Coordinates of C-alpha atoms and ligand atoms in Angstrom, one line a residue:
M1 CA 266.3 109.7 33.7
S2 CA 262.6 110.1 32.7
I3 CA 260.7 108.9 35.8
L4 CA 257.4 107.1 35.3
I5 CA 254.8 106.0 37.8
E6 CA 255.8 102.3 37.3
D7 CA 259.3 103.2 38.6
L8 CA 257.7 103.8 42.1
A9 CA 255.5 100.7 42.1
H10 CA 257.7 98.9 44.5
L11 CA 256.9 101.6 47.1
E12 CA 253.1 101.2 46.9
T13 CA 252.6 98.7 49.8
E14 CA 255.1 100.5 52.1
L15 CA 253.4 103.9 51.5
T16 CA 249.9 102.5 51.9
N17 CA 250.9 100.9 55.2
F18 CA 252.5 104.2 56.3
R19 CA 249.4 106.2 55.3
H20 CA 247.1 103.8 57.2
D21 CA 249.2 104.1 60.3
L22 CA 248.9 107.9 60.1
H23 CA 245.2 107.5 59.5
M24 CA 244.8 105.4 62.6
H25 CA 246.7 108.0 64.7
P26 CA 245.5 111.4 63.6
E27 CA 246.7 114.5 65.4
L28 CA 245.3 118.0 65.5
G29 CA 247.3 121.1 64.4
F30 CA 250.5 121.7 66.4
K31 CA 250.0 118.4 68.2
E32 CA 251.5 116.3 65.4
K33 CA 254.1 114.8 67.7
R34 CA 253.8 111.1 66.8
T35 CA 253.3 112.0 63.1
S36 CA 256.4 114.2 62.9
F37 CA 258.5 111.6 64.9
K38 CA 257.5 108.9 62.4
I39 CA 258.3 111.2 59.4
A40 CA 261.7 112.1 60.9
E41 CA 262.5 108.4 61.5
E42 CA 261.6 107.5 57.9
L43 CA 263.6 110.3 56.4
K44 CA 266.6 109.4 58.5
S45 CA 266.4 105.8 57.5
S46 CA 266.8 106.9 53.9
G47 CA 269.9 108.9 54.8
I48 CA 268.1 112.3 54.6
E49 CA 269.3 115.1 56.9
V50 CA 266.4 116.0 59.2
S51 CA 265.4 119.2 61.2
T52 CA 262.5 118.9 63.6
E53 CA 260.5 121.4 65.5
V54 CA 260.6 123.9 62.6
G55 CA 257.5 125.9 63.4
K56 CA 256.5 123.9 66.5
T57 CA 255.9 120.4 65.1
G58 CA 257.1 120.9 61.5
V59 CA 259.8 118.7 59.9
V60 CA 262.2 119.5 57.1
G61 CA 264.3 116.9 55.3
V62 CA 267.3 118.0 53.1
L63 CA 268.6 115.8 50.3
K64 CA 271.7 116.9 48.4
K65 CA 273.1 115.1 45.3
G66 CA 275.8 115.9 42.8
H67 CA 277.4 119.3 42.4
G68 CA 274.2 121.1 41.2
T69 CA 273.5 124.5 42.8
K70 CA 269.8 124.6 42.1
N71 CA 267.2 123.7 44.7
I72 CA 263.5 123.0 45.1
M73 CA 261.1 122.9 48.1
L74 CA 258.2 120.4 48.2
R75 CA 255.6 120.8 50.9
A76 CA 253.1 118.4 52.4
D77 CA 250.7 119.1 55.3
M78 CA 250.2 116.6 58.2
D79 CA 247.4 117.7 60.6
A80 CA 244.0 116.1 61.1
L81 CA 240.6 117.5 62.0
P82 CA 238.3 117.4 65.0
I83 CA 235.8 115.1 63.3
N84 CA 234.4 111.7 64.5
E85 CA 235.2 109.2 61.8
K86 CA 232.3 107.2 60.3
S87 CA 234.3 105.1 57.9
T88 CA 234.1 101.3 58.1
H89 CA 237.6 100.3 56.8
N90 CA 240.1 98.5 59.0
Y91 CA 242.3 101.5 59.7
T92 CA 239.8 103.9 61.2
S93 CA 241.0 106.5 63.7
K94 CA 242.0 105.2 67.1
N95 CA 241.8 108.8 68.4
P96 CA 238.1 109.5 69.1
G97 CA 236.9 112.8 67.7
V98 CA 240.0 113.3 65.5
M99 CA 240.2 112.2 61.9
H100 CA 242.3 112.6 58.7
A101 CA 239.3 113.9 56.8
C102 CA 241.3 116.2 54.4
G103 CA 243.8 113.6 53.2
H104 CA 246.9 115.1 54.8
D105 CA 247.9 111.5 55.7
G106 CA 248.1 110.9 52.0
H107 CA 249.9 114.1 51.2
T108 CA 252.5 113.2 53.9
A109 CA 252.9 109.6 52.6
M110 CA 253.3 110.8 49.0
L111 CA 256.1 113.2 49.8
L112 CA 257.8 110.6 51.9
G113 CA 257.6 108.2 49.0
A114 CA 259.3 110.8 46.8
A115 CA 262.0 111.3 49.4
K116 CA 262.7 107.6 49.5
F117 CA 262.8 107.3 45.7
L118 CA 265.0 110.3 45.2
A119 CA 267.4 109.1 48.0
N120 CA 267.8 105.8 46.2
N121 CA 268.0 107.0 42.6
D122 CA 270.7 109.3 41.2
C123 CA 268.3 111.2 39.0
F124 CA 269.1 114.8 40.0
S125 CA 271.9 117.2 41.0
G126 CA 271.1 119.8 43.6
T127 CA 269.2 120.1 46.8
V128 CA 265.6 119.1 47.6
Y129 CA 263.9 120.4 50.7
F130 CA 261.0 118.2 51.9
V131 CA 258.7 120.3 54.1
F132 CA 256.1 118.6 56.4
Q133 CA 254.0 121.5 57.7
P134 CA 251.8 121.4 60.8
N135 CA 248.5 123.0 61.4
E136 CA 247.3 123.7 57.9
E137 CA 243.6 123.6 58.8
H138 CA 243.8 126.7 61.0
G139 CA 246.1 128.6 58.7
L140 CA 248.8 128.8 61.4
G141 CA 251.4 126.2 60.4
A142 CA 253.0 127.9 57.4
K143 CA 253.4 131.1 59.3
A144 CA 254.9 129.3 62.2
M145 CA 257.5 127.7 60.0
L146 CA 258.3 131.0 58.2
E147 CA 258.6 132.8 61.5
D148 CA 261.0 130.1 62.6
G149 CA 263.3 131.0 59.7
L150 CA 262.3 128.3 57.2
L151 CA 263.4 130.2 54.1
E152 CA 266.6 131.5 55.8
R153 CA 267.7 128.1 57.0
F154 CA 266.5 126.3 53.8
P155 CA 266.8 129.0 51.1
A156 CA 264.4 127.6 48.5
K157 CA 264.0 129.3 45.1
E158 CA 260.7 127.7 44.3
I159 CA 258.0 125.9 46.3
Y160 CA 255.4 123.4 45.3
G161 CA 252.4 121.9 47.0
I162 CA 249.6 119.4 46.2
H163 CA 246.1 118.8 47.6
N164 CA 243.9 115.9 46.7
L165 CA 240.6 116.6 45.0
P166 CA 237.7 114.2 45.7
G167 CA 235.3 113.7 42.8
A168 CA 238.0 114.3 40.2
P169 CA 239.4 111.3 38.3
L170 CA 242.4 109.5 39.9
G171 CA 245.6 110.7 38.4
E172 CA 244.2 113.9 36.9
F173 CA 246.1 117.1 38.0
S174 CA 244.6 120.6 37.7
T175 CA 246.2 124.0 38.3
R176 CA 246.3 127.5 36.9
V177 CA 248.4 130.6 36.8
G178 CA 247.3 133.2 39.3
V179 CA 244.9 132.7 42.1
I180 CA 244.0 129.0 42.7
C181 CA 242.5 129.1 46.3
A182 CA 240.5 131.8 48.1
S183 CA 241.3 133.8 51.1
E184 CA 239.3 133.3 54.3
T185 CA 238.4 136.1 56.7
L186 CA 236.3 135.6 59.8
F187 CA 234.2 138.4 61.3
E188 CA 232.4 138.7 64.6
I189 CA 229.8 141.5 65.2
T190 CA 228.6 142.2 68.8
I191 CA 225.3 144.2 69.1
E192 CA 224.6 145.7 72.5
G193 CA 221.0 147.1 72.9
R194 CA 218.7 146.9 75.8
G195 CA 216.9 143.7 76.9
G196 CA 213.5 143.7 78.4
H197 CA 210.0 142.2 78.7
S198 CA 208.8 140.8 75.4
S199 CA 205.4 142.4 75.9
M200 CA 206.9 145.9 76.1
P201 CA 209.4 146.1 73.3
H202 CA 209.2 149.9 73.1
L203 CA 211.1 150.1 76.4
G204 CA 214.1 148.2 75.2
V205 CA 216.2 147.8 72.0
D206 CA 215.7 144.3 70.6
T207 CA 219.1 143.1 69.3
I208 CA 217.5 140.2 67.4
L209 CA 215.7 142.7 65.1
V210 CA 219.0 144.7 64.7
G211 CA 220.9 141.5 64.0
S212 CA 218.3 140.4 61.4
E213 CA 218.7 143.7 59.6
L214 CA 222.5 143.2 59.6
V215 CA 222.2 139.7 58.1
T216 CA 220.0 141.1 55.3
S217 CA 222.2 144.1 54.7
I218 CA 225.4 142.0 54.6
Q219 CA 223.9 140.1 51.7
T220 CA 223.9 143.3 49.7
I221 CA 227.7 143.4 49.8
V222 CA 228.1 140.8 47.1
S223 CA 224.9 141.6 45.2
R224 CA 225.2 145.4 45.1
K225 CA 228.7 146.6 46.1
L226 CA 231.0 144.3 44.2
D227 CA 231.7 143.8 40.5
P228 CA 229.3 141.0 39.3
C229 CA 232.3 139.2 37.9
S230 CA 233.9 139.0 41.4
T231 CA 233.8 135.5 42.9
V232 CA 233.2 136.4 46.6
V233 CA 231.2 134.6 49.3
V234 CA 230.0 136.4 52.5
S235 CA 228.1 134.1 54.9
V236 CA 226.7 134.7 58.4
T237 CA 227.3 131.4 60.0
E238 CA 226.2 132.0 63.7
F239 CA 223.5 134.1 65.3
I240 CA 223.7 134.0 69.1
S241 CA 221.5 136.0 71.5
D242 CA 220.9 136.1 75.2
G243 CA 217.1 136.2 74.8
I244 CA 214.9 133.6 76.4
R245 CA 211.2 132.7 76.2
N246 CA 209.7 136.0 77.3
V247 CA 212.8 138.2 77.4
L248 CA 214.0 140.3 74.4
P249 CA 217.8 140.0 74.1
G250 CA 220.0 142.8 75.0
K251 CA 223.0 141.3 73.3
T252 CA 223.4 139.5 70.0
V253 CA 226.6 138.2 68.4
L254 CA 226.8 137.4 64.7
K255 CA 229.7 135.4 63.3
G256 CA 230.6 134.8 59.7
D257 CA 233.1 134.0 57.0
I258 CA 234.3 135.8 53.8
R259 CA 236.0 134.2 50.8
T260 CA 237.6 136.2 48.1
H261 CA 240.0 135.6 45.2
N262 CA 241.9 138.9 45.3
S263 CA 243.1 141.4 48.0
K264 CA 241.1 144.3 46.4
D265 CA 237.8 142.5 46.9
R266 CA 239.0 141.4 50.4
S267 CA 239.5 145.0 51.5
K268 CA 236.3 146.3 49.9
V269 CA 234.2 143.6 51.7
Q270 CA 235.7 144.6 55.0
K271 CA 235.2 148.3 54.4
V272 CA 231.5 147.9 53.4
L273 CA 230.9 145.5 56.3
K274 CA 232.1 148.2 58.7
Q275 CA 230.0 150.9 57.0
I276 CA 226.9 148.7 57.3
C277 CA 227.6 148.1 61.1
N278 CA 228.0 151.9 61.7
G279 CA 224.9 152.7 59.7
V280 CA 222.7 150.1 61.5
A281 CA 224.1 151.2 64.9
K282 CA 223.1 154.8 64.3
L283 CA 219.7 153.9 62.9
H284 CA 218.8 151.9 66.0
G285 CA 220.8 153.7 68.7
V286 CA 222.8 150.6 69.6
K287 CA 226.5 149.9 70.1
I288 CA 227.9 147.6 67.4
K289 CA 231.5 146.3 67.6
I290 CA 233.1 144.4 64.8
S291 CA 236.3 142.3 64.7
I292 CA 237.7 141.0 61.5
N293 CA 240.4 138.4 61.3
N294 CA 242.1 137.4 58.1
E295 CA 242.9 133.7 58.6
F296 CA 244.1 132.7 55.0
I297 CA 245.3 134.9 52.2
E298 CA 244.7 134.0 48.5
T299 CA 247.0 131.3 47.0
N300 CA 248.7 132.7 43.9
N301 CA 250.5 130.5 41.4
S302 CA 253.5 131.9 39.5
R303 CA 253.9 131.3 35.8
I304 CA 257.2 129.5 35.6
P305 CA 256.6 127.1 38.5
N306 CA 253.2 126.4 37.0
E307 CA 254.8 125.5 33.6
N308 CA 257.3 123.2 35.4
A309 CA 254.4 121.4 37.2
I310 CA 252.5 121.0 34.0
K311 CA 255.6 119.5 32.3
A312 CA 256.2 117.1 35.2
A313 CA 252.6 115.9 35.2
S314 CA 252.3 115.4 31.5
G315 CA 255.7 113.8 31.3
L316 CA 254.4 111.3 33.8
G317 CA 251.5 110.5 31.5
C318 CA 248.9 112.1 33.6
K319 CA 246.1 114.3 32.4
I320 CA 246.6 117.9 33.5
I321 CA 244.0 120.7 33.3
S322 CA 246.1 123.9 33.1
D323 CA 243.2 126.4 33.3
S324 CA 241.3 125.1 36.3
P325 CA 238.8 127.5 37.8
P326 CA 239.9 128.9 41.2
M327 CA 238.7 127.0 44.2
S328 CA 236.4 128.6 46.9
F329 CA 238.3 126.8 49.7
S330 CA 241.5 128.3 51.3
E331 CA 245.0 126.9 51.7
D332 CA 247.8 127.7 54.1
F333 CA 250.2 127.1 51.2
A334 CA 249.3 130.7 50.3
Q335 CA 251.9 131.9 52.9
F336 CA 254.7 130.1 51.1
A337 CA 253.4 131.2 47.7
S338 CA 253.5 134.9 48.9
K339 CA 257.2 134.5 49.7
R340 CA 258.6 132.6 46.7
P341 CA 257.5 131.7 43.1
S342 CA 255.3 128.7 43.7
C343 CA 252.8 126.3 42.3
F344 CA 249.9 124.6 44.0
L345 CA 248.1 121.7 42.3
L346 CA 245.1 119.6 42.9
M347 CA 245.2 115.9 42.2
G348 CA 242.1 113.8 41.5
N349 CA 241.2 111.4 44.4
G350 CA 238.7 109.3 42.4
L351 CA 235.1 109.3 41.5
E352 CA 233.7 106.6 43.7
G353 CA 232.9 105.8 47.4
A354 CA 234.8 107.4 50.2
N355 CA 237.4 108.9 47.7
S356 CA 234.7 111.0 46.2
Q357 CA 233.1 112.3 49.4
P358 CA 233.8 116.0 50.1
L359 CA 236.9 117.0 52.1
H360 CA 236.1 117.3 55.8
S361 CA 233.3 114.8 55.7
S362 CA 233.3 112.0 58.3
D363 CA 233.3 109.2 55.6
Y364 CA 235.9 110.7 53.3
D365 CA 239.2 108.8 52.6
F366 CA 242.4 109.5 50.7
N367 CA 242.8 107.1 47.8
D368 CA 245.8 104.8 48.3
K369 CA 246.0 104.4 44.5
A370 CA 247.0 108.1 44.3
L371 CA 250.1 107.6 46.5
I372 CA 252.6 106.5 43.9
T373 CA 251.1 109.0 41.4
G374 CA 251.8 111.8 43.8
A375 CA 255.2 110.5 44.7
G376 CA 256.0 110.0 41.0
F377 CA 254.9 113.5 40.3
W378 CA 257.2 114.9 43.0
S379 CA 260.1 112.8 41.8
R380 CA 259.7 113.7 38.1
L381 CA 259.5 117.4 39.0
V382 CA 262.7 117.2 41.0
S383 CA 264.5 115.3 38.2
N384 CA 263.3 117.8 35.6
Q385 CA 264.2 120.9 37.6
L386 CA 267.5 119.8 39.2
Q387 CA 269.6 119.0 36.2
S388 CA 273.2 120.4 36.4
Ligands
ZN401 ZN1 241.1 120.6 55.2
ZN402 ZN1 243.6 119.9 53.4

């Protein structure tokens, strides 16, 4: 059976309503109780075996058909963000300060659509694992599911994930072999000098001046310490001191964020950052402490799953860009991709209005027209891959 988007047209209203319901009831990472309950109910109503509380609030559905021994794992994320929604449509968030501003409501509805379609159509032979992961935004949900034995309990051979891409045409997929999303590493630097009277700076050690020197030196990491072809971003995002009007600060904290596309650059940035802190500390006679926390690793696509995804998207009649440049944002799917051959794709969310606003903005919205495209892609991929 060669699945086309039209074959899923009958699901469009149901998936749109489901997505709007999730949008009205957004939940933050590891608090997706209502969301996971709704997903589990929908899967069960299609006769799909369900496991809940996999990695705290995660849900896994298992659908077996025929005698095929192959399997595939499809993953959606389901958490929302701590953002006050500014949209004006009739399904805005009823949970003040929380919003589906990354389209995870849409990702969940798409995967549920595929589960419903595949449960009702004999188009494959084998096992499909539908994974609904919690807490993608903080990079904690995938790890929680893996630590809860996800791949031992559901022994997937290949894993696939999709994220919507605002500003790209509806129905256009893009992907690449190798790194597709960046790592994210957070750092926090604490400078301890000696506060004092602003009229007598020579009696203290002004940590604002030391902090300013650090900010400037940190900018030399990308410009002078890394290969010019590296795509690395190092940003100082917070500068906090305890100084007041006429008091020089004795303590300053700098916080920041590092994005890299490979582990070699990730290690190098951290090494140079520590060297800079040590050097500046000696120069000014202050104590500088640094803590570095890797929140997301790079997402790497494997060749064969990538070819399979390209085949499914083009078979569906969608445009697919197979050599997309890597993205500067990070994705928790990276954890799955580090364990099994995987492919992560981006799917156009449209060029206009709320569908084209950047992810995480308070007036962004997932495009309902993409729901059956996404569900169709998942279904076609399963049907292609699980033939006995
Ligand atoms: Zn996000
Ligand atoms: Zn997201």
